[in-house]
Amino acid sequence: MQIFVRGAELIPLDVENDVAVNDIKETIAEEYELEIDNILLSFNGVPLGDDQNLSSFGITPGATIDASVKLFGGKVHGSLARAGKVKGQTPK
């Protein structure tokens, strides 16, 4: 069956109905030189587990799976956490 993976562009993939989600991630990782652990796939807003098959999510021919890449970060740097707080910088 043919499905589509939507990321930066729409990619058509020919896969079997019982293909594992991890196999699709491997294909995307090879094509775009990404780390497989950084790829997230979802269908209708539901994250797809690596060890599950497409059929277990009700994915049918012509369906579109959304792909995204994990972003690094999330920690606020110490100086940014104090931004806007003036303490000891104004002369009395």
PDB file of N, CA and C in Angstrom, residues 8 12 14 17 23 30-31 33-34 46-47 57 62 64-66 69-71 74 79 85 87-88:
ATOM      1  N   ALA A   8       8.981  18.151   6.312  1.00  0.00           N
ATOM      2  CA  ALA A   8       9.300  19.364   5.566  1.00  0.00           C
ATOM      3  C   ALA A   8       8.704  19.286   4.157  1.00  0.00           C
ATOM      4  N   PRO A  12       6.021  10.035  -0.503  1.00  0.00           N
ATOM      5  CA  PRO A  12       5.225   8.815  -0.705  1.00  0.00           C
ATOM      6  C   PRO A  12       6.073   7.584  -0.379  1.00  0.00           C
ATOM      7  N   ASP A  14       5.895   3.198  -0.333  1.00  0.00           N
ATOM      8  CA  ASP A  14       5.196   1.944  -0.604  1.00  0.00           C
ATOM      9  C   ASP A  14       5.595   0.954   0.476  1.00  0.00           C
ATOM     10  N   ASN A  17       1.160  -3.673   4.760  1.00  0.00           N
ATOM     11  CA  ASN A  17       0.194  -3.314   5.796  1.00  0.00           C
ATOM     12  C   ASN A  17       0.704  -3.631   7.202  1.00  0.00           C
ATOM     13  N   ASP A  23      10.509   0.465  11.122  1.00  0.00           N
ATOM     14  CA  ASP A  23      11.020   0.307   9.757  1.00  0.00           C
ATOM     15  C   ASP A  23      10.812   1.581   8.935  1.00  0.00           C
ATOM     16  N   GLU A  30      17.564   7.112   6.891  1.00  0.00           N
ATOM     17  CA  GLU A  30      18.543   6.910   5.820  1.00  0.00           C
ATOM     18  C   GLU A  30      18.406   7.967   4.731  1.00  0.00           C
ATOM     19  N   GLU A  31      17.186   8.276   4.354  1.00  0.00           N
ATOM     20  CA  GLU A  31      16.938   9.225   3.267  1.00  0.00           C
ATOM     21  C   GLU A  31      17.395  10.639   3.620  1.00  0.00           C
ATOM     22  N   GLU A  33      19.383  11.473   6.421  1.00  0.00           N
ATOM     23  CA  GLU A  33      20.572  11.477   7.278  1.00  0.00           C
ATOM     24  C   GLU A  33      20.255  11.994   8.676  1.00  0.00           C
ATOM     25  N   LEU A  34      19.242  11.397   9.294  1.00  0.00           N
ATOM     26  CA  LEU A  34      18.832  11.759  10.649  1.00  0.00           C
ATOM     27  C   LEU A  34      19.099  10.599  11.593  1.00  0.00           C
ATOM     28  N   VAL A  46      -1.976  10.937  17.263  1.00  0.00           N
ATOM     29  CA  VAL A  46      -1.575   9.857  18.169  1.00  0.00           C
ATOM     30  C   VAL A  46      -0.143   9.439  17.838  1.00  0.00           C
ATOM     31  N   PRO A  47       0.779   9.518  18.822  1.00  0.00           N
ATOM     32  CA  PRO A  47       2.156   9.071  18.576  1.00  0.00           C
ATOM     33  C   PRO A  47       2.184   7.579  18.232  1.00  0.00           C
ATOM     34  N   PHE A  57      -2.889   0.847  14.100  1.00  0.00           N
ATOM     35  CA  PHE A  57      -3.347   2.231  14.258  1.00  0.00           C
ATOM     36  C   PHE A  57      -4.471   2.574  13.286  1.00  0.00           C
ATOM     37  N   GLY A  62      -3.140   5.404   1.336  1.00  0.00           N
ATOM     38  CA  GLY A  62      -3.389   6.818   1.079  1.00  0.00           C
ATOM     39  C   GLY A  62      -3.352   7.687   2.324  1.00  0.00           C
ATOM     40  N   THR A  64      -1.910   9.737   5.601  1.00  0.00           N
ATOM     41  CA  THR A  64      -0.747  10.601   5.805  1.00  0.00           C
ATOM     42  C   THR A  64      -0.310  10.530   7.257  1.00  0.00           C
ATOM     43  N   ILE A  65       0.967  10.203   7.446  1.00  0.00           N
ATOM     44  CA  ILE A  65       1.577  10.146   8.774  1.00  0.00           C
ATOM     45  C   ILE A  65       2.404  11.412   8.938  1.00  0.00           C
ATOM     46  N   ASP A  66       2.328  12.026  10.098  1.00  0.00           N
ATOM     47  CA  ASP A  66       3.113  13.233  10.369  1.00  0.00           C
ATOM     48  C   ASP A  66       4.450  12.854  10.985  1.00  0.00           C
ATOM     49  N   VAL A  69      10.922  16.042  14.162  1.00  0.00           N
ATOM     50  CA  VAL A  69      12.232  15.737  14.716  1.00  0.00           C
ATOM     51  C   VAL A  69      12.330  16.380  16.089  1.00  0.00           C
ATOM     52  N   LYS A  70      12.868  15.626  17.040  1.00  0.00           N
ATOM     53  CA  LYS A  70      13.048  16.165  18.385  1.00  0.00           C
ATOM     54  C   LYS A  70      14.022  17.336  18.333  1.00  0.00           C
ATOM     55  N   LEU A  71      13.718  18.360  19.096  1.00  0.00           N
ATOM     56  CA  LEU A  71      14.590  19.526  19.176  1.00  0.00           C
ATOM     57  C   LEU A  71      15.387  19.475  20.468  1.00  0.00           C
ATOM     58  N   GLY A  74      15.465  23.118  26.000  1.00  0.00           N
ATOM     59  CA  GLY A  74      14.437  22.989  27.010  1.00  0.00           C
ATOM     60  C   GLY A  74      14.878  23.512  28.354  1.00  0.00           C
ATOM     61  N   SER A  79      21.385  32.905  33.312  1.00  0.00           N
ATOM     62  CA  SER A  79      21.276  34.351  33.128  1.00  0.00           C
ATOM     63  C   SER A  79      19.930  34.727  32.500  1.00  0.00           C
ATOM     64  N   LYS A  85      15.108  41.105  35.946  1.00  0.00           N
ATOM     65  CA  LYS A  85      15.173  41.365  37.383  1.00  0.00           C
ATOM     66  C   LYS A  85      16.429  42.186  37.668  1.00  0.00           C
ATOM     67  N   LYS A  87      18.769  43.725  40.218  1.00  0.00           N
ATOM     68  CA  LYS A  87      19.091  43.594  41.638  1.00  0.00           C
ATOM     69  C   LYS A  87      20.552  43.987  41.826  1.00  0.00           C
ATOM     70  N   GLY A  88      20.773  44.993  42.581  1.00  0.00           N
ATOM     71  CA  GLY A  88      22.138  45.409  42.870  1.00  0.00           C
ATOM     72  C   GLY A  88      22.825  46.118  41.722  1.00  0.00           C
TER      73      GLY A  88
END
